[in-house]
Short mmCIF file of C-alpha atoms in Angstrom, two decimals:
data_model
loop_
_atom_site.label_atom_id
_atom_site.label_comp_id
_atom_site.label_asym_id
_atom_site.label_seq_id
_atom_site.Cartn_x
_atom_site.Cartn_y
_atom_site.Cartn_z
CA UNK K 1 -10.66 -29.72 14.95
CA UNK K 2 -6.87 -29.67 13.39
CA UNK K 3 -5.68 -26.44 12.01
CA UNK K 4 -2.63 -26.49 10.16
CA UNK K 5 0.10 -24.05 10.32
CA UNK K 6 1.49 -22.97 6.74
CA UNK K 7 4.64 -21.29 6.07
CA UNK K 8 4.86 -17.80 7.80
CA UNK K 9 1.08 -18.18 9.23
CA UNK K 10 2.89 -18.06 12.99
CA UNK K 11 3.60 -14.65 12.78
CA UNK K 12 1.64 -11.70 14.18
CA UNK K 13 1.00 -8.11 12.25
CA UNK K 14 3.62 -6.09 12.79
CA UNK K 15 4.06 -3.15 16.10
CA UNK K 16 3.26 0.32 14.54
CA UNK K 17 5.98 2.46 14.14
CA UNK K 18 9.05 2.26 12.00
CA UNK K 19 10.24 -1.23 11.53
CA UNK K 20 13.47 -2.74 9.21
CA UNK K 21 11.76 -5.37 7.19
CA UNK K 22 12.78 -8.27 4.36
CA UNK K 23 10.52 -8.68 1.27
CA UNK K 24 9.67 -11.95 1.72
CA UNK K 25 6.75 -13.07 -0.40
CA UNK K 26 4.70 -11.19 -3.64
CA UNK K 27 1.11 -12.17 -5.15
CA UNK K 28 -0.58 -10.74 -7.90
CA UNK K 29 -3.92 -10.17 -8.09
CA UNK K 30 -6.50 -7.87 -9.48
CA UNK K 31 -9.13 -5.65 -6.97
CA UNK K 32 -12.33 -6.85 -6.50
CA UNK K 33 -14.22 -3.53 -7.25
CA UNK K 34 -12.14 -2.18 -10.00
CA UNK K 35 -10.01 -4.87 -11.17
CA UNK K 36 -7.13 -2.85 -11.18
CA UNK K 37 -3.87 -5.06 -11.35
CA UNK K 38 -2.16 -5.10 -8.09
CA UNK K 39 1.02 -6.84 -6.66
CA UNK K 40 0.77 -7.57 -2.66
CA UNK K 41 4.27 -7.13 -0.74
CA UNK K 42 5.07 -9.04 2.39
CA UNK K 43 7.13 -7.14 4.55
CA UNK K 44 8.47 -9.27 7.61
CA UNK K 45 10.94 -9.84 10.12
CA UNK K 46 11.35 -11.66 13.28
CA UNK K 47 8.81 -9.80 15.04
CA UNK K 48 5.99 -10.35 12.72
CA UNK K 49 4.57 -9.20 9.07
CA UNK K 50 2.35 -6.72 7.18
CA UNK K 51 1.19 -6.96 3.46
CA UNK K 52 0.99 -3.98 1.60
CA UNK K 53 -1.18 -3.72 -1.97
CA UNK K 54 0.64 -2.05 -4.75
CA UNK K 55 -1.66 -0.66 -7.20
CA UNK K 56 -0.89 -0.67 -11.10
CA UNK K 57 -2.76 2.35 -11.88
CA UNK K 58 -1.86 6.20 -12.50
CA UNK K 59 -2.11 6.78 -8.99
CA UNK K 60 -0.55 3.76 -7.53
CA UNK K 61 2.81 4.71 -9.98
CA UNK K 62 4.31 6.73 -7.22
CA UNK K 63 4.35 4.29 -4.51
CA UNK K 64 5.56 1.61 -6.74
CA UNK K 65 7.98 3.65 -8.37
CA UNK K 66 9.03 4.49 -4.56
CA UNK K 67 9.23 1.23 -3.14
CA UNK K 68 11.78 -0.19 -6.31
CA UNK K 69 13.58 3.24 -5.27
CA UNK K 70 13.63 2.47 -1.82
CA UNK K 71 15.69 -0.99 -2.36
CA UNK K 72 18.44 0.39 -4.77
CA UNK K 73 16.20 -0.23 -8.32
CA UNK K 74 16.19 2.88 -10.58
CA UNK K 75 13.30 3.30 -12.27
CA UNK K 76 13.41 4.66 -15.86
CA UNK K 77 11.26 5.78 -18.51
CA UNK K 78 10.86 3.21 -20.88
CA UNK K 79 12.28 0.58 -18.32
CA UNK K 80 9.73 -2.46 -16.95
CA UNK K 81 10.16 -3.48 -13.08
CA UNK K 82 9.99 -7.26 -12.10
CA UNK K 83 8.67 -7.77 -8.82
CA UNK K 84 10.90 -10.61 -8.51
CA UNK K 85 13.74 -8.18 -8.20
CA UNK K 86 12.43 -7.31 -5.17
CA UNK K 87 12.26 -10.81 -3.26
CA UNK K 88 14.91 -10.38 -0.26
CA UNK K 89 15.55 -7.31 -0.22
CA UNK K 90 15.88 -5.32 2.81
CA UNK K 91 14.16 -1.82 3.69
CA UNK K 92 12.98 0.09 6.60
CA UNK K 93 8.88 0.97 6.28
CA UNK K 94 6.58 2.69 8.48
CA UNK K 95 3.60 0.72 9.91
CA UNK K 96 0.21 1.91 10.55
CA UNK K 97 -3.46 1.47 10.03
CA UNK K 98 -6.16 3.12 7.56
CA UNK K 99 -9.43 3.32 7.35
CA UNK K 100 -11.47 3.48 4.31
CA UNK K 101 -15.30 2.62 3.53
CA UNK K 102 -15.76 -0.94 1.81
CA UNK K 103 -17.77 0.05 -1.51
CA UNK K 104 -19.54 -3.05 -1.17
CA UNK K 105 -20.98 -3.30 2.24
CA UNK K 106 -20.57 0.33 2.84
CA UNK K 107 -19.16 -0.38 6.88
CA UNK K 108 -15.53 1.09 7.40
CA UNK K 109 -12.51 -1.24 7.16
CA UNK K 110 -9.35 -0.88 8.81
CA UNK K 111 -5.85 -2.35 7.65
CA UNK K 112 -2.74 -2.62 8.73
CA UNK K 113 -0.51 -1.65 6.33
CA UNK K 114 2.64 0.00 5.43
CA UNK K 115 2.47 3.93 5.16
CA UNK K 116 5.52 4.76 3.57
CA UNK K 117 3.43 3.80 0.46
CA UNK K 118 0.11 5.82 0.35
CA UNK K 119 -0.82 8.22 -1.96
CA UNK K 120 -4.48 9.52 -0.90
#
């Protein structure tokens, strides 16, 4: 069997810890349970990668509102954020792992993720 390598598929997760990180990549989505809009950041640098979901949801407003405010974007009342503002730009995030029970198949999942970002 061939596999083929894609575009930034030759990097590992990231080393936990605190690690200084490009935005490299953003995809939109919805969730599967709730189909709550999201936008998925890839945070990466030579060492390796983590993706992070961004929720768009009353919750989720902090850490989005936090992560445009960590790369030099003010967020405003009234104002609308473009995700493609924040292609390239450079931050420093904290990487770890959470667990939380899959509402589907009711086992515990585990990601790696960035922790600056969580609210619950």
């Amino acid at each position: 069997m061939k596999i083929a390598i894609e575009k930034g598929q030759e990097k590992t997760l990231l080393a936990d810890g605190r690690q200084q990180v490009i935005i490299t990549d953003i995809e939109e989505g919805t969730s599967e349970n709730k189909s709550i809009p999201f936008f998925a950041v890839r945070f990466e640098n030579e060492d390796g990668y983590v993706l992070h979901r961004f929720y768009q949801s009353s919750a989720g407003m902090p850490a989005i509102v936090g992560l445009f405010e960590m790369v030099g974007i003010d967020a405003e009342e009234g104002k609308e954020l473009d995700t493609k503002q924040l292609l390239g730009k450079e931050l420093t995030i904290e990487v770890g792992e959470r667990s939380y029970m899959d509402p589907e198949t009711h086992n515990e999942r585990t990601l790696k993720q960035a922790v600056n970002f969580l609210t619950s």
